[in-house]
CSV table of C-alpha atoms in Angstrom, one decimal:
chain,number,residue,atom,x,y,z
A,1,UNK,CA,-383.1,22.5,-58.0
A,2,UNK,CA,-382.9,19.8,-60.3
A,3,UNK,CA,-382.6,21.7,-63.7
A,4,UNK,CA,-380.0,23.8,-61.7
A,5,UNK,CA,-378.2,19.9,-61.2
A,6,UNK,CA,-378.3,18.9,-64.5
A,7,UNK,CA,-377.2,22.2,-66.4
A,8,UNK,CA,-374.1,22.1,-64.5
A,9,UNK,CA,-373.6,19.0,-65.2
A,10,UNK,CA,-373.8,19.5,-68.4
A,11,UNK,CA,-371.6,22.3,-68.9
A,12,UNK,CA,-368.7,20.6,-66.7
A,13,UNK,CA,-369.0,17.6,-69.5
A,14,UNK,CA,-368.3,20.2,-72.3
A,15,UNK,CA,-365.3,22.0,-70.7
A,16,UNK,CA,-363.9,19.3,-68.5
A,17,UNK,CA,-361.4,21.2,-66.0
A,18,UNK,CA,-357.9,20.7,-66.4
A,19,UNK,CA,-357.2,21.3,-62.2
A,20,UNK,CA,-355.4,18.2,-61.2
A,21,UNK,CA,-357.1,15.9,-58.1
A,22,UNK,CA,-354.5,14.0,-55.9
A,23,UNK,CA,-355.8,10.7,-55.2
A,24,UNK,CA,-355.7,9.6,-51.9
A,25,UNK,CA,-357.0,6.3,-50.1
A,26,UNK,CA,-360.6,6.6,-48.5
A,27,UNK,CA,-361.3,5.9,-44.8
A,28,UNK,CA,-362.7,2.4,-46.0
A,29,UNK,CA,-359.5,1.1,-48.2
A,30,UNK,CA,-357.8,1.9,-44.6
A,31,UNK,CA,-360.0,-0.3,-42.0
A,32,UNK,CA,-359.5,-2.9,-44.8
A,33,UNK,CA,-356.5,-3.0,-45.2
A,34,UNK,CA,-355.9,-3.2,-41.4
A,35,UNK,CA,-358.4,-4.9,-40.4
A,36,UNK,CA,-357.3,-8.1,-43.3
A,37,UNK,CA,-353.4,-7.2,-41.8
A,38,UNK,CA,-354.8,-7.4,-38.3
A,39,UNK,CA,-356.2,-10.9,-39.1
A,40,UNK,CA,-353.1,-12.1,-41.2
A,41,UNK,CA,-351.1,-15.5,-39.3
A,42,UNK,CA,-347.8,-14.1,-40.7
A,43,UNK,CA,-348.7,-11.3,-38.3
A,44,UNK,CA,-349.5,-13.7,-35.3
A,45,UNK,CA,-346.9,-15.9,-35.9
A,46,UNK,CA,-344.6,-12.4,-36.0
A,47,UNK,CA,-345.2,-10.4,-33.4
A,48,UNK,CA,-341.9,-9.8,-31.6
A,49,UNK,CA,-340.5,-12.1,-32.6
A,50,UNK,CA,-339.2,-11.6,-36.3
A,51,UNK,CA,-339.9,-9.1,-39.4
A,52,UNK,CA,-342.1,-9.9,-41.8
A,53,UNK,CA,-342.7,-8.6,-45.3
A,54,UNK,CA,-346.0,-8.5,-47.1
A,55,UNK,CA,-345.9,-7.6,-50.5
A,56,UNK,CA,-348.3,-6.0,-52.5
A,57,UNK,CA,-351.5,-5.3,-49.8
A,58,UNK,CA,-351.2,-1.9,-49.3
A,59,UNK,CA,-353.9,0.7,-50.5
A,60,UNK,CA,-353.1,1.6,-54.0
A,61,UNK,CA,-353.0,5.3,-53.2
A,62,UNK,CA,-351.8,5.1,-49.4
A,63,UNK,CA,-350.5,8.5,-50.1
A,64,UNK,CA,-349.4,10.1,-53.0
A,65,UNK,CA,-346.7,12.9,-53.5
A,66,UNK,CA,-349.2,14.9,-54.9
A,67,UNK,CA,-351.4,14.9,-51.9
A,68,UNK,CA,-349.1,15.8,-49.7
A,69,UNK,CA,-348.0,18.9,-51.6
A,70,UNK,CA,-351.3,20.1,-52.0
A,71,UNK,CA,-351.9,19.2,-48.1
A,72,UNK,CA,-348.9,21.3,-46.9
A,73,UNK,CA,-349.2,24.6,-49.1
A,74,UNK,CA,-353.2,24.2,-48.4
A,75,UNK,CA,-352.0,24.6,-44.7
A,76,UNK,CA,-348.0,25.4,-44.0
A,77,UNK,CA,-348.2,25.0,-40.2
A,78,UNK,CA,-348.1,21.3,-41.7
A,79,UNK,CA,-344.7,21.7,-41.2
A,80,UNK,CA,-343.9,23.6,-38.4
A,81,UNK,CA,-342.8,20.0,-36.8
A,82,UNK,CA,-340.9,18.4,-40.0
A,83,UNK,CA,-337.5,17.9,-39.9
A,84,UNK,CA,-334.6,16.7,-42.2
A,85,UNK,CA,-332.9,13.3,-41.0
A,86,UNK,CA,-329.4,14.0,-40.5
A,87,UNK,CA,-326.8,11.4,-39.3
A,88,UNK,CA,-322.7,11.1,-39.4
A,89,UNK,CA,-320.5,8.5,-37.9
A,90,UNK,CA,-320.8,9.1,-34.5
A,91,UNK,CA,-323.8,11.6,-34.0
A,92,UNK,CA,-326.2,9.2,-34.6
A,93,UNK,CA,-330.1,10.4,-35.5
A,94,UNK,CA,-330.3,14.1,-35.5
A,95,UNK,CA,-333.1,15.8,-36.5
A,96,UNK,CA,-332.3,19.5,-38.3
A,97,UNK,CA,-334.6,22.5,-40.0
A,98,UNK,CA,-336.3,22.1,-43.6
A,99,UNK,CA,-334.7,24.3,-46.3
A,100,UNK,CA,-336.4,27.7,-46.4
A,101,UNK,CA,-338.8,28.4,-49.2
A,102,UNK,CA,-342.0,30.4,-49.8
A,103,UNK,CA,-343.9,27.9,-51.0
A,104,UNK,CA,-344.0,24.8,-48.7
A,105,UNK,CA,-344.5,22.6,-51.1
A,106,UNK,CA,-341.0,23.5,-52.9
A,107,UNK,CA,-339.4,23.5,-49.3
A,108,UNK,CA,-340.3,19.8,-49.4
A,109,UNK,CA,-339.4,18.8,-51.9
A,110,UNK,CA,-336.3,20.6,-52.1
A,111,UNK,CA,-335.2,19.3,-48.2
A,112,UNK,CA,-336.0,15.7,-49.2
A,113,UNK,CA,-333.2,16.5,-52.5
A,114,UNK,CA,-330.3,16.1,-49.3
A,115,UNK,CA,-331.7,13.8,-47.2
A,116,UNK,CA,-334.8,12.0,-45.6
A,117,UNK,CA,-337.7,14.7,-44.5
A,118,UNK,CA,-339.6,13.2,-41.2
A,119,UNK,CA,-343.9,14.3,-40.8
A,120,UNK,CA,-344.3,13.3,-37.5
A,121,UNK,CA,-347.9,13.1,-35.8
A,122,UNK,CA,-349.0,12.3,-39.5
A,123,UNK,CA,-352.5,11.5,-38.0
A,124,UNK,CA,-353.1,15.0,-36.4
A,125,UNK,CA,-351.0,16.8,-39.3
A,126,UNK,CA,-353.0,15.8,-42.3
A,127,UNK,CA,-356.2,14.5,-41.0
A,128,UNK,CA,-357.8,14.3,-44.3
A,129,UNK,CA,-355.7,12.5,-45.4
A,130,UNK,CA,-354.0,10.1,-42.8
A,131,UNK,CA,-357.2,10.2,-39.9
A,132,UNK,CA,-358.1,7.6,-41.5
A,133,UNK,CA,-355.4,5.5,-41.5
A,134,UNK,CA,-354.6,6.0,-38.0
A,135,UNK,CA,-358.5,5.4,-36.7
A,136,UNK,CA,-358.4,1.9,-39.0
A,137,UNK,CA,-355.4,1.1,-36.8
A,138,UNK,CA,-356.4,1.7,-33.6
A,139,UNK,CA,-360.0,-0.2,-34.5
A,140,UNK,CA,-357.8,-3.2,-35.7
A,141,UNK,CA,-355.3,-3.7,-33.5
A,142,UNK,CA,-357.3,-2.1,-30.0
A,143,UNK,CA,-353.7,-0.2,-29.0
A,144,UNK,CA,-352.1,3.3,-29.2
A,145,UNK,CA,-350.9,4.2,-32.1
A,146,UNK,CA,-348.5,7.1,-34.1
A,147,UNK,CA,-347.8,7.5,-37.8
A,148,UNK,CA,-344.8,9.6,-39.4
A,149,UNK,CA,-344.2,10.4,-42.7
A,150,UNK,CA,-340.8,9.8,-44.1
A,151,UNK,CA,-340.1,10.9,-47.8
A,152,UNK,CA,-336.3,10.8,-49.2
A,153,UNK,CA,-335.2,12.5,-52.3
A,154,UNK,CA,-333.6,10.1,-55.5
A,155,UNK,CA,-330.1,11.0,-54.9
A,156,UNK,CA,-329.9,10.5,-51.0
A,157,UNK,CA,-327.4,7.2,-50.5
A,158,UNK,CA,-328.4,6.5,-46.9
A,159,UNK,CA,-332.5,7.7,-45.7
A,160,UNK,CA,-332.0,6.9,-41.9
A,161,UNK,CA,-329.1,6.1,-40.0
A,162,UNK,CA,-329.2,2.8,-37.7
A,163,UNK,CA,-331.4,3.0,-34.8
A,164,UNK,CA,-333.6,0.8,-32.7
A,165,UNK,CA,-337.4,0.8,-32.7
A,166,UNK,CA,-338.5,-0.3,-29.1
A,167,UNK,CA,-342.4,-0.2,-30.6
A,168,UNK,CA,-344.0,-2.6,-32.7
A,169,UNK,CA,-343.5,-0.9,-36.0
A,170,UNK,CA,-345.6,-1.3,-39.4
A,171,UNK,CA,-343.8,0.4,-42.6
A,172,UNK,CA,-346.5,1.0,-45.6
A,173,UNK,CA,-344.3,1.6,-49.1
A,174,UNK,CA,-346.3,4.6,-50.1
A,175,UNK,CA,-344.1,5.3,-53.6
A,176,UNK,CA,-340.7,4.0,-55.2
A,177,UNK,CA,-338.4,1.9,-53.2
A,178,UNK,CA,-336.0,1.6,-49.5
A,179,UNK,CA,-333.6,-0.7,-48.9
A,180,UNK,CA,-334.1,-1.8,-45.6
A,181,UNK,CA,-331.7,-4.1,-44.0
A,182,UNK,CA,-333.0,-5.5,-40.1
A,183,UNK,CA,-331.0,-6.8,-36.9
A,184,UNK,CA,-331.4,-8.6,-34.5
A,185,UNK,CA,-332.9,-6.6,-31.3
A,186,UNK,CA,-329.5,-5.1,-29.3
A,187,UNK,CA,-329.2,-5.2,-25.8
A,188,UNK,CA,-328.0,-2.5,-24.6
A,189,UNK,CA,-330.3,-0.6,-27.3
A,190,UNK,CA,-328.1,0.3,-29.9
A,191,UNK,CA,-325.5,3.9,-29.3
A,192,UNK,CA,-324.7,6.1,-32.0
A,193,UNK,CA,-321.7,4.6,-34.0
A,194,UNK,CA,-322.6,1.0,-33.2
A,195,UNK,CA,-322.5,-1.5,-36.1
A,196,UNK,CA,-325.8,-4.2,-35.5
A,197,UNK,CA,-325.6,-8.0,-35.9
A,198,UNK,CA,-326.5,-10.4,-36.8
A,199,UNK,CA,-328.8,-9.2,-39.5
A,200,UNK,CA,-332.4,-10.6,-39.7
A,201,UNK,CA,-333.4,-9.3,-43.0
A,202,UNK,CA,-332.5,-7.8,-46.1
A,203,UNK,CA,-335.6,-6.6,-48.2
A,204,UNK,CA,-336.4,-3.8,-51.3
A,205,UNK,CA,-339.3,-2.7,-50.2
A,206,UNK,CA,-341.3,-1.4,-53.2
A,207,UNK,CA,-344.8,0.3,-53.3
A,208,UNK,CA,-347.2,-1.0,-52.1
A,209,UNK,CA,-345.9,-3.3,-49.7
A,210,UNK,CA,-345.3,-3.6,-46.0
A,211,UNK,CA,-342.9,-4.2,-43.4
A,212,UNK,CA,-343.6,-4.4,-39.8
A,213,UNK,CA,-341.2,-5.8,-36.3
A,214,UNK,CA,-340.5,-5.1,-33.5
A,215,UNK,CA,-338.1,-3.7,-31.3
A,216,UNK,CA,-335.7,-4.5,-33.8
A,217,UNK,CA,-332.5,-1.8,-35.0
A,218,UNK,CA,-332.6,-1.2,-38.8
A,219,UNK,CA,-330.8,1.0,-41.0
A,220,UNK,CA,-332.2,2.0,-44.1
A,221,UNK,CA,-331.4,3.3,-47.6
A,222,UNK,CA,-333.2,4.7,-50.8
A,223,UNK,CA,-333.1,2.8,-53.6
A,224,UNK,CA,-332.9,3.7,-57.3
A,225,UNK,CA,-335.1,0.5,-58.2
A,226,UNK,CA,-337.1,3.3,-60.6
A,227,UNK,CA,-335.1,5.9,-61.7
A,228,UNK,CA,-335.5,9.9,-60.7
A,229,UNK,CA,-338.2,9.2,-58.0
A,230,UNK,CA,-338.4,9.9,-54.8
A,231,UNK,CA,-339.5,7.1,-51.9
A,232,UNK,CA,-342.1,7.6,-48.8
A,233,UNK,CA,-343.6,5.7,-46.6
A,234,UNK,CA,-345.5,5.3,-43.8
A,235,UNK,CA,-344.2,4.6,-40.9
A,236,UNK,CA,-347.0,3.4,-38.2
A,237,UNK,CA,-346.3,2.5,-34.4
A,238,UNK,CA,-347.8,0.5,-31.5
A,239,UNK,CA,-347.1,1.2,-28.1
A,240,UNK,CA,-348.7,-2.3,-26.8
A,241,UNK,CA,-346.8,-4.7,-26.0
A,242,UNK,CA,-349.3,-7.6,-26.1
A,243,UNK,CA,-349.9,-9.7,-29.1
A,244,UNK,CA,-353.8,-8.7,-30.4
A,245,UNK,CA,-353.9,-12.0,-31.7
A,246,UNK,CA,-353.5,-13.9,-28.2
């Protein structure tokens, strides 16, 4: 067994293969990362009650593009519950069909070209690669929790329309940039149309930072900070309304 070990070994060393690996964050740079997030006062001193930005904590390779194509054209049904983001002036959030391709892959990417392409139940989707991040979570923070994907082509002006989150809400800058600009909770909760005020926060969000509030409306953009690439993040939800830190 062991010459068997080593002769392979060997032979790998002198014709190195040329297939690409997508780097991914392990299991243990999640429960770090949410664990220290968990522990942060900024968060305690947040919670419900404004947004807060912290830049420059996330896992280096939260999730990369090239993970997530391998991930959907490893298993298509990936996307059987993806959907484009589309929005106008007075329809609000509506959620439409991917492009067709026959690679899925290409019909990713080539959605995401027109507007922002929503993963939901990115936990359950892509376990290898998100399980992780959602079980950190839920260990950190001791309360339900969901995780979409969101990724938005270059060229799109506007990747989500204004809306209200009624959940605490943590945003993980997974590649590029977003302009995200926050208001003030509404009440009612905000219609389709609606223009929010007053506004809480304007903020480029650029990998690998996060965002996180609650039950705030936002309405966010992509932004050309870095030319001819597209933005995702992670966008991770608690259904708890108590503070974990009291």
């Amino acid at each position: 067994m062991k010459a068997s070990f080593y002769i392979v070994v060997k032979k790998a060393q002198e014709k190195p293969s040329r297939k690409r690996t997508a780097v991914r964050a392990t299991d243990a740079d999640w429960q770090d990362f949410w664990e220290d997030l968990a522990a942060r006062p900024e968060i305690r001193d947040a919670w419900r009650q404004k947004p807060c930005v912290l830049k420059g904590i996330a896992p280096a390779d939260a999730l990369t593009l090239d993970a997530l194509s391998a991930a959907v054209d490893a298993d298509p049904s990936t996307l059987d519950d993806a959907a484009r983001v589309a929005h106008g002036a007075t329809q609000g959030w509506t959620n439409v069909a991917l492009d067709d391709d026959a690679r899925p892959s290409r019909r990713l990417r080539a959605s995401s070209s027109s507007a922002s392409v929503l993963l939901n139940h990115g936990g359950v989707a892509f376990p290898a690669l998100l399980g992780g991040a959602c079980r950190a979570a839920l260990d950190a923070f001791e309360q339900p929790v969901g995780l979409n994907v969101y990724l938005t082509g270059e060229d799109v002006a506007k990747a989500a329309p204004a809306h209200t989150d009624r959940q605490e809400v943590f945003v993980v800058q997974c590649g590029g940039a977003k302009r995200w600009r926050v208001f003030a909770p509404p009440h009612p909760p905000l219609r389709p149309g609606a223009l929010p005020a007053p506004l809480s926060l304007r903020q480029n969000l650029r990998h690998p930072s996060c965002l996180t509030f609650w039950g705030f409306s936002t309405l966010t953009n992509a932004c050309n900070l870095v030319a001819n690439v597209r933005t995702f993040h992670l966008f991770l939800n608690s259904h708890s309304r108590r503070n974990p830190h009291a």
